PDB file of C-alpha atoms in Angstrom:
ATOM      1  CA  MET A   1     128.468 119.349  97.098  1.00 44.00           C
ATOM      2  CA  GLU A   2     124.797 118.617  96.104  1.00 46.00           C
ATOM      3  CA  ASN A   3     125.979 115.684  93.966  1.00 48.00           C
ATOM      4  CA  ASN A   4     128.107 114.280  96.872  1.00 46.00           C
ATOM      5  CA  ARG A   5     125.046 114.554  99.141  1.00 43.00           C
ATOM      6  CA  GLU A   6     122.917 112.553  96.542  1.00 44.00           C
ATOM      7  CA  ASN A   7     125.435 109.681  96.477  1.00 45.00           C
ATOM      8  CA  ASN A   8     125.684 109.402 100.268  1.00 45.00           C
ATOM      9  CA  ARG A   9     121.918 109.218 100.739  1.00 42.00           C
ATOM     10  CA  GLY A  10     120.998 106.856 103.484  1.00 45.00           C
ATOM     11  CA  ARG A  11     124.642 106.149 104.547  1.00 43.00           C
ATOM     12  CA  GLY A  12     125.193 108.549 107.375  1.00 43.00           C
ATOM     13  CA  ASN A  13     127.741 111.331 107.722  1.00 43.00           C
ATOM     14  CA  ASP A  14     130.909 110.009 106.048  1.00 41.00           C
ATOM     15  CA  ARG A  15     132.950 113.272 106.216  1.00 39.00           C
ATOM     16  CA  ASP A  16     135.342 112.312 109.136  1.00 39.00           C
ATOM     17  CA  ARG A  17     135.396 108.591 108.524  1.00 39.00           C
ATOM     18  CA  GLY A  18     137.255 108.276 105.277  1.00 37.00           C
ATOM     19  CA  ASN A  19     137.109 105.086 103.425  1.00 38.00           C
ATOM     20  CA  ARG A  20     135.556 102.379 105.436  1.00 43.00           C
ATOM     21  CA  ARG A  21     137.653  99.520 104.091  1.00 52.00           C
ATOM     22  CA  ASP A  22     141.007 101.439 104.887  1.00 56.00           C
ATOM     23  CA  GLY A  23     140.664 102.280 108.569  1.00 56.00           C
ATOM     24  CA  GLY A  24     143.316 105.112 108.556  1.00 58.00           C
ATOM     25  CA  SER A  25     146.320 105.084 110.748  1.00 59.00           C
ATOM     26  CA  ASP A  26     146.895 105.022 114.510  1.00 56.00           C
ATOM     27  CA  ALA A  27     148.924 107.163 116.814  1.00 57.00           C
ATOM     28  CA  ASP A  28     152.107 105.419 115.488  1.00 57.00           C
ATOM     29  CA  GLY A  29     151.178 105.990 111.951  1.00 58.00           C
ATOM     30  CA  ASN A  30     150.483 102.177 111.106  1.00 63.00           C
ATOM     31  CA  GLN A  31     148.011 101.721 108.349  1.00 84.00           C
ATOM     32  CA  TYR A  32     145.068  99.426 109.323  1.00 88.00           C
ATOM     33  CA  GLU A  33     142.650  97.635 107.030  1.00 91.00           C
ATOM     34  CA  GLU A  34     139.225  97.199 108.639  1.00 94.00           C
ATOM     35  CA  LYS A  35     136.652  94.572 107.630  1.00 94.00           C
ATOM     36  CA  VAL A  36     133.092  94.096 109.029  1.00 95.00           C
ATOM     37  CA  LEU A  37     132.810  90.323 109.687  1.00 94.00           C
ATOM     38  CA  TYR A  38     129.230  90.178 111.043  1.00 95.00           C
ATOM     39  CA  ILE A  39     126.326  92.569 111.861  1.00 95.00           C
ATOM     40  CA  ASN A  40     123.489  91.463 114.150  1.00 95.00           C
ATOM     41  CA  ARG A  41     120.043  93.199 114.620  1.00 95.00           C
ATOM     42  CA  VAL A  42     118.564  92.884 117.968  1.00 93.00           C
ATOM     43  CA  ALA A  43     114.928  93.799 118.709  1.00 94.00           C
ATOM     44  CA  LYS A  44     113.774  94.807 122.170  1.00 93.00           C
ATOM     45  CA  VAL A  45     109.914  94.769 122.512  1.00 95.00           C
ATOM     46  CA  VAL A  46     108.754  97.852 124.408  1.00 94.00           C
ATOM     47  CA  LYS A  47     105.323  99.571 124.897  1.00 93.00           C
ATOM     48  CA  GLY A  48     105.219 101.324 121.587  1.00 90.00           C
ATOM     49  CA  GLY A  49     106.403  98.357 119.368  1.00 93.00           C
ATOM     50  CA  ARG A  50     109.861  96.947 118.761  1.00 94.00           C
ATOM     51  CA  ARG A  51     113.212  98.961 119.299  1.00 94.00           C
ATOM     52  CA  PHE A  52     116.099  97.730 117.194  1.00 95.00           C
ATOM     53  CA  SER A  53     119.801  97.955 117.950  1.00 96.00           C
ATOM     54  CA  PHE A  54     122.861  96.540 116.268  1.00 96.00           C
ATOM     55  CA  SER A  55     126.050  94.961 116.973  1.00 96.00           C
ATOM     56  CA  ALA A  56     129.031  94.768 114.692  1.00 96.00           C
ATOM     57  CA  LEU A  57     132.063  92.527 114.697  1.00 96.00           C
ATOM     58  CA  VAL A  58     134.967  94.101 113.023  1.00 96.00           C
ATOM     59  CA  VAL A  59     138.617  93.001 112.334  1.00 96.00           C
ATOM     60  CA  ALA A  60     141.497  95.402 111.876  1.00 96.00           C
ATOM     61  CA  GLY A  61     145.062  94.528 110.659  1.00 95.00           C
ATOM     62  CA  ASP A  62     148.073  95.713 108.900  1.00 93.00           C
ATOM     63  CA  ARG A  63     148.446  92.755 106.662  1.00 92.00           C
ATOM     64  CA  ASN A  64     152.086  92.404 108.226  1.00 91.00           C
ATOM     65  CA  GLY A  65     151.491  90.322 111.370  1.00 91.00           C
ATOM     66  CA  GLN A  66     149.264  92.479 113.446  1.00 94.00           C
ATOM     67  CA  VAL A  67     145.502  91.875 113.901  1.00 95.00           C
ATOM     68  CA  GLY A  68     142.683  92.681 116.324  1.00 96.00           C
ATOM     69  CA  ILE A  69     138.963  92.240 116.627  1.00 96.00           C
ATOM     70  CA  GLY A  70     136.348  94.505 118.161  1.00 96.00           C
ATOM     71  CA  LEU A  71     132.706  94.260 119.118  1.00 96.00           C
ATOM     72  CA  GLY A  72     130.514  97.488 119.044  1.00 96.00           C
ATOM     73  CA  LYS A  73     126.978  97.874 119.923  1.00 96.00           C
ATOM     74  CA  ALA A  74     124.830 101.080 119.077  1.00 96.00           C
ATOM     75  CA  ASN A  75     121.349 102.125 117.759  1.00 96.00           C
ATOM     76  CA  GLU A  76     122.867 102.647 114.302  1.00 95.00           C
ATOM     77  CA  VAL A  77     124.911 100.448 112.135  1.00 95.00           C
ATOM     78  CA  PRO A  78     127.632 103.126 111.317  1.00 95.00           C
ATOM     79  CA  GLU A  79     127.995 103.959 114.865  1.00 96.00           C
ATOM     80  CA  ALA A  80     128.414 100.373 115.911  1.00 96.00           C
ATOM     81  CA  ILE A  81     131.092  99.716 113.185  1.00 96.00           C
ATOM     82  CA  LYS A  82     132.907 102.692 114.468  1.00 95.00           C
ATOM     83  CA  LYS A  83     133.004 101.586 118.078  1.00 96.00           C
ATOM     84  CA  ALA A  84     134.047  98.040 116.953  1.00 96.00           C
ATOM     85  CA  SER A  85     136.966  99.246 114.803  1.00 94.00           C
ATOM     86  CA  LYS A  86     138.031 101.573 117.680  1.00 95.00           C
ATOM     87  CA  GLN A  87     137.995  98.444 119.956  1.00 95.00           C
ATOM     88  CA  ALA A  88     139.792  96.277 117.289  1.00 95.00           C
ATOM     89  CA  LYS A  89     142.707  98.742 117.199  1.00 94.00           C
ATOM     90  CA  LYS A  90     143.120  98.589 120.956  1.00 94.00           C
ATOM     91  CA  ASN A  91     143.152  94.672 120.822  1.00 92.00           C
ATOM     92  CA  MET A  92     146.106  94.108 118.554  1.00 94.00           C
ATOM     93  CA  ILE A  93     148.153  90.822 118.731  1.00 94.00           C
ATOM     94  CA  ARG A  94     151.217  90.067 116.838  1.00 93.00           C
ATOM     95  CA  VAL A  95     151.129  86.842 114.707  1.00 93.00           C
ATOM     96  CA  PRO A  96     154.206  85.125 113.664  1.00 92.00           C
ATOM     97  CA  ILE A  97     154.410  84.521 109.897  1.00 91.00           C
ATOM     98  CA  THR A  98     156.753  82.236 107.992  1.00 89.00           C
ATOM     99  CA  SER A  99     158.764  84.247 105.611  1.00 86.00           C
ATOM    100  CA  ASP A 100     159.092  81.573 102.903  1.00 87.00           C
ATOM    101  CA  ALA A 101     155.293  80.768 102.513  1.00 87.00           C
ATOM    102  CA  LYS A 102     153.431  83.637 104.426  1.00 90.00           C
ATOM    103  CA  SER A 103     151.904  80.924 106.655  1.00 92.00           C
ATOM    104  CA  ILE A 104     151.909  79.956 110.379  1.00 93.00           C
ATOM    105  CA  PRO A 105     154.759  78.140 111.845  1.00 91.00           C
ATOM    106  CA  HIS A 106     152.894  75.172 113.257  1.00 91.00           C
ATOM    107  CA  ASP A 107     149.462  73.651 113.763  1.00 94.00           C
ATOM    108  CA  VAL A 108     147.230  74.955 116.455  1.00 95.00           C
ATOM    109  CA  ILE A 109     143.631  74.598 117.680  1.00 96.00           C
ATOM    110  CA  GLY A 110     142.081  77.684 118.959  1.00 95.00           C
ATOM    111  CA  LYS A 111     139.375  77.477 121.636  1.00 96.00           C
ATOM    112  CA  PHE A 112     136.598  79.728 122.867  1.00 95.00           C
ATOM    113  CA  CYS A 113     133.531  78.501 124.848  1.00 93.00           C
ATOM    114  CA  SER A 114     132.255  75.611 122.480  1.00 93.00           C
ATOM    115  CA  GLY A 115     133.926  77.004 119.414  1.00 93.00           C
ATOM    116  CA  ARG A 116     137.253  75.362 118.024  1.00 96.00           C
ATOM    117  CA  VAL A 117     139.070  76.432 114.976  1.00 95.00           C
ATOM    118  CA  LEU A 118     141.942  74.223 113.631  1.00 96.00           C
ATOM    119  CA  LEU A 119     144.808  76.306 111.891  1.00 96.00           C
ATOM    120  CA  LYS A 120     147.332  74.393 109.722  1.00 95.00           C
ATOM    121  CA  PRO A 121     150.251  75.745 107.763  1.00 93.00           C
ATOM    122  CA  ALA A 122     150.180  75.345 104.012  1.00 93.00           C
ATOM    123  CA  VAL A 123     152.679  75.361 101.172  1.00 93.00           C
ATOM    124  CA  GLU A 124     153.198  78.433  98.856  1.00 93.00           C
ATOM    125  CA  GLY A 125     150.257  78.698  96.282  1.00 92.00           C
ATOM    126  CA  THR A 126     147.652  77.092  98.603  1.00 92.00           C
ATOM    127  CA  GLY A 127     145.857  80.252  99.494  1.00 93.00           C
ATOM    128  CA  VAL A 128     143.592  80.751 102.581  1.00 94.00           C
ATOM    129  CA  ILE A 129     141.080  77.884 102.860  1.00 95.00           C
ATOM    130  CA  ALA A 130     138.742  79.065 105.440  1.00 94.00           C
ATOM    131  CA  SER A 131     135.225  80.189 106.288  1.00 93.00           C
ATOM    132  CA  ALA A 132     134.310  83.943 105.670  1.00 92.00           C
ATOM    133  CA  THR A 133     134.936  84.982 109.323  1.00 92.00           C
ATOM    134  CA  VAL A 134     138.217  83.080 109.688  1.00 95.00           C
ATOM    135  CA  ARG A 135     139.360  84.221 106.332  1.00 94.00           C
ATOM    136  CA  GLY A 136     138.765  87.879 107.209  1.00 94.00           C
ATOM    137  CA  ILE A 137     141.090  87.488 110.388  1.00 95.00           C
ATOM    138  CA  LEU A 138     143.876  85.673 108.483  1.00 95.00           C
ATOM    139  CA  GLU A 139     143.939  88.071 105.467  1.00 94.00           C
ATOM    140  CA  ALA A 140     144.063  91.084 107.856  1.00 94.00           C
ATOM    141  CA  ALA A 141     146.931  89.525 109.715  1.00 94.00           C
ATOM    142  CA  GLY A 142     148.813  89.001 106.323  1.00 93.00           C
ATOM    143  CA  LEU A 143     148.669  85.223 106.075  1.00 93.00           C
ATOM    144  CA  GLN A 144     148.362  83.925 102.605  1.00 94.00           C
ATOM    145  CA  ASN A 145     148.721  80.145 102.813  1.00 94.00           C
ATOM    146  CA  VAL A 146     146.663  78.650 105.599  1.00 95.00           C
ATOM    147  CA  ARG A 147     144.266  75.588 105.720  1.00 96.00           C
ATOM    148  CA  THR A 148     141.594  75.889 108.589  1.00 95.00           C
ATOM    149  CA  LYS A 149     138.689  73.994 109.863  1.00 95.00           C
ATOM    150  CA  THR A 150     135.852  75.216 112.064  1.00 95.00           C
ATOM    151  CA  LEU A 151     134.886  72.566 114.613  1.00 93.00           C
ATOM    152  CA  ARG A 152     131.822  72.468 116.624  1.00 92.00           C
ATOM    153  CA  SER A 153     130.122  75.850 117.168  1.00 90.00           C
ATOM    154  CA  ARG A 154     129.485  78.012 114.076  1.00 93.00           C
ATOM    155  CA  ASN A 155     128.455  81.022 116.005  1.00 93.00           C
ATOM    156  CA  PRO A 156     130.447  83.940 114.452  1.00 93.00           C
ATOM    157  CA  HIS A 157     131.457  85.369 117.818  1.00 94.00           C
ATOM    158  CA  ASN A 158     132.789  82.046 119.031  1.00 94.00           C
ATOM    159  CA  VAL A 159     134.594  81.324 115.726  1.00 95.00           C
ATOM    160  CA  VAL A 160     136.364  84.764 115.636  1.00 95.00           C
ATOM    161  CA  LYS A 161     137.540  84.518 119.242  1.00 95.00           C
ATOM    162  CA  ALA A 162     138.636  80.980 118.801  1.00 95.00           C
ATOM    163  CA  THR A 163     140.702  82.029 115.822  1.00 95.00           C
ATOM    164  CA  MET A 164     142.260  84.905 117.754  1.00 95.00           C
ATOM    165  CA  ASP A 165     142.945  82.391 120.668  1.00 95.00           C
ATOM    166  CA  GLY A 166     144.754  80.081 118.016  1.00 95.00           C
ATOM    167  CA  LEU A 167     146.856  82.992 116.657  1.00 95.00           C
ATOM    168  CA  LYS A 168     147.794  84.009 120.090  1.00 94.00           C
ATOM    169  CA  ASN A 169     149.026  80.476 120.989  1.00 93.00           C
ATOM    170  CA  LEU A 170     151.352  80.437 117.834  1.00 92.00           C
ATOM    171  CA  ARG A 171     155.130  80.533 118.577  1.00 88.00           C
ATOM    172  CA  ASP A 172     157.995  81.111 116.125  1.00 85.00           C
ATOM    173  CA  PHE A 173     161.099  79.115 116.318  1.00 82.00           C
ATOM    174  CA  GLU A 174     163.258  81.980 117.431  1.00 83.00           C
ATOM    175  CA  ARG A 175     161.163  82.681 120.633  1.00 83.00           C
ATOM    176  CA  ILE A 176     161.151  78.838 121.405  1.00 84.00           C
ATOM    177  CA  ALA A 177     164.930  78.708 121.159  1.00 86.00           C
ATOM    178  CA  LYS A 178     165.192  81.742 123.393  1.00 85.00           C
ATOM    179  CA  ASN A 179     162.932  80.331 126.024  1.00 86.00           C
ATOM    180  CA  ARG A 180     165.029  77.142 126.116  1.00 88.00           C
ATOM    181  CA  ASP A 181     168.503  79.096 126.022  1.00 88.00           C
ATOM    182  CA  LYS A 182     169.558  77.186 123.035  1.00 86.00           C
ATOM    183  CA  GLN A 183     170.556  78.112 119.498  1.00 86.00           C
ATOM    184  CA  LEU A 184     168.118  78.163 116.691  1.00 81.00           C
ATOM    185  CA  ALA A 185     170.055  75.334 114.864  1.00 83.00           C
ATOM    186  CA  GLU A 186     169.815  73.188 117.976  1.00 82.00           C
ATOM    187  CA  ILE A 187     165.981  73.040 117.844  1.00 77.00           C
ATOM    188  CA  LEU A 188     165.572  72.633 114.223  1.00 73.00           C
TER     189      LEU A 188
END
């Protein structure tokens, strides 16, 4: 026990949190992987000096088409990450993934405020070509072959929310055929 305490020096109480990379499972038993995308330190000037607080932007996904993002704010970094990961698990969306190339079905531009993210499908073997924040979201969703371009705003919050908007706007061919009351072969 003494040796364990020495290894965790300065990292807070990790007893009930488990491995930070593997976010554990939710009520349904799904395994979610969590990744911290961005941590921001904010200083508030008060009478006695500066008071620091932290905000954390976290993505959670099952690498099988489900992904969510969360923003947590607290006076300590671990608490902010914990709040953000809890919110990320609540904000899950389903992403359609093509079975052959583990890519997206079509081109899409996600928009949020001044941020724009262009997502394009890619052939097998291309990999995820994206910035660090976009890459974290796409890998958590389980996408393996996607090309992206961040347009206009480079603010991590706008980029992350624009990426999520793009993923929400994706439609698979089965859903399109169902909405048009046609067979899948008729629209392809």
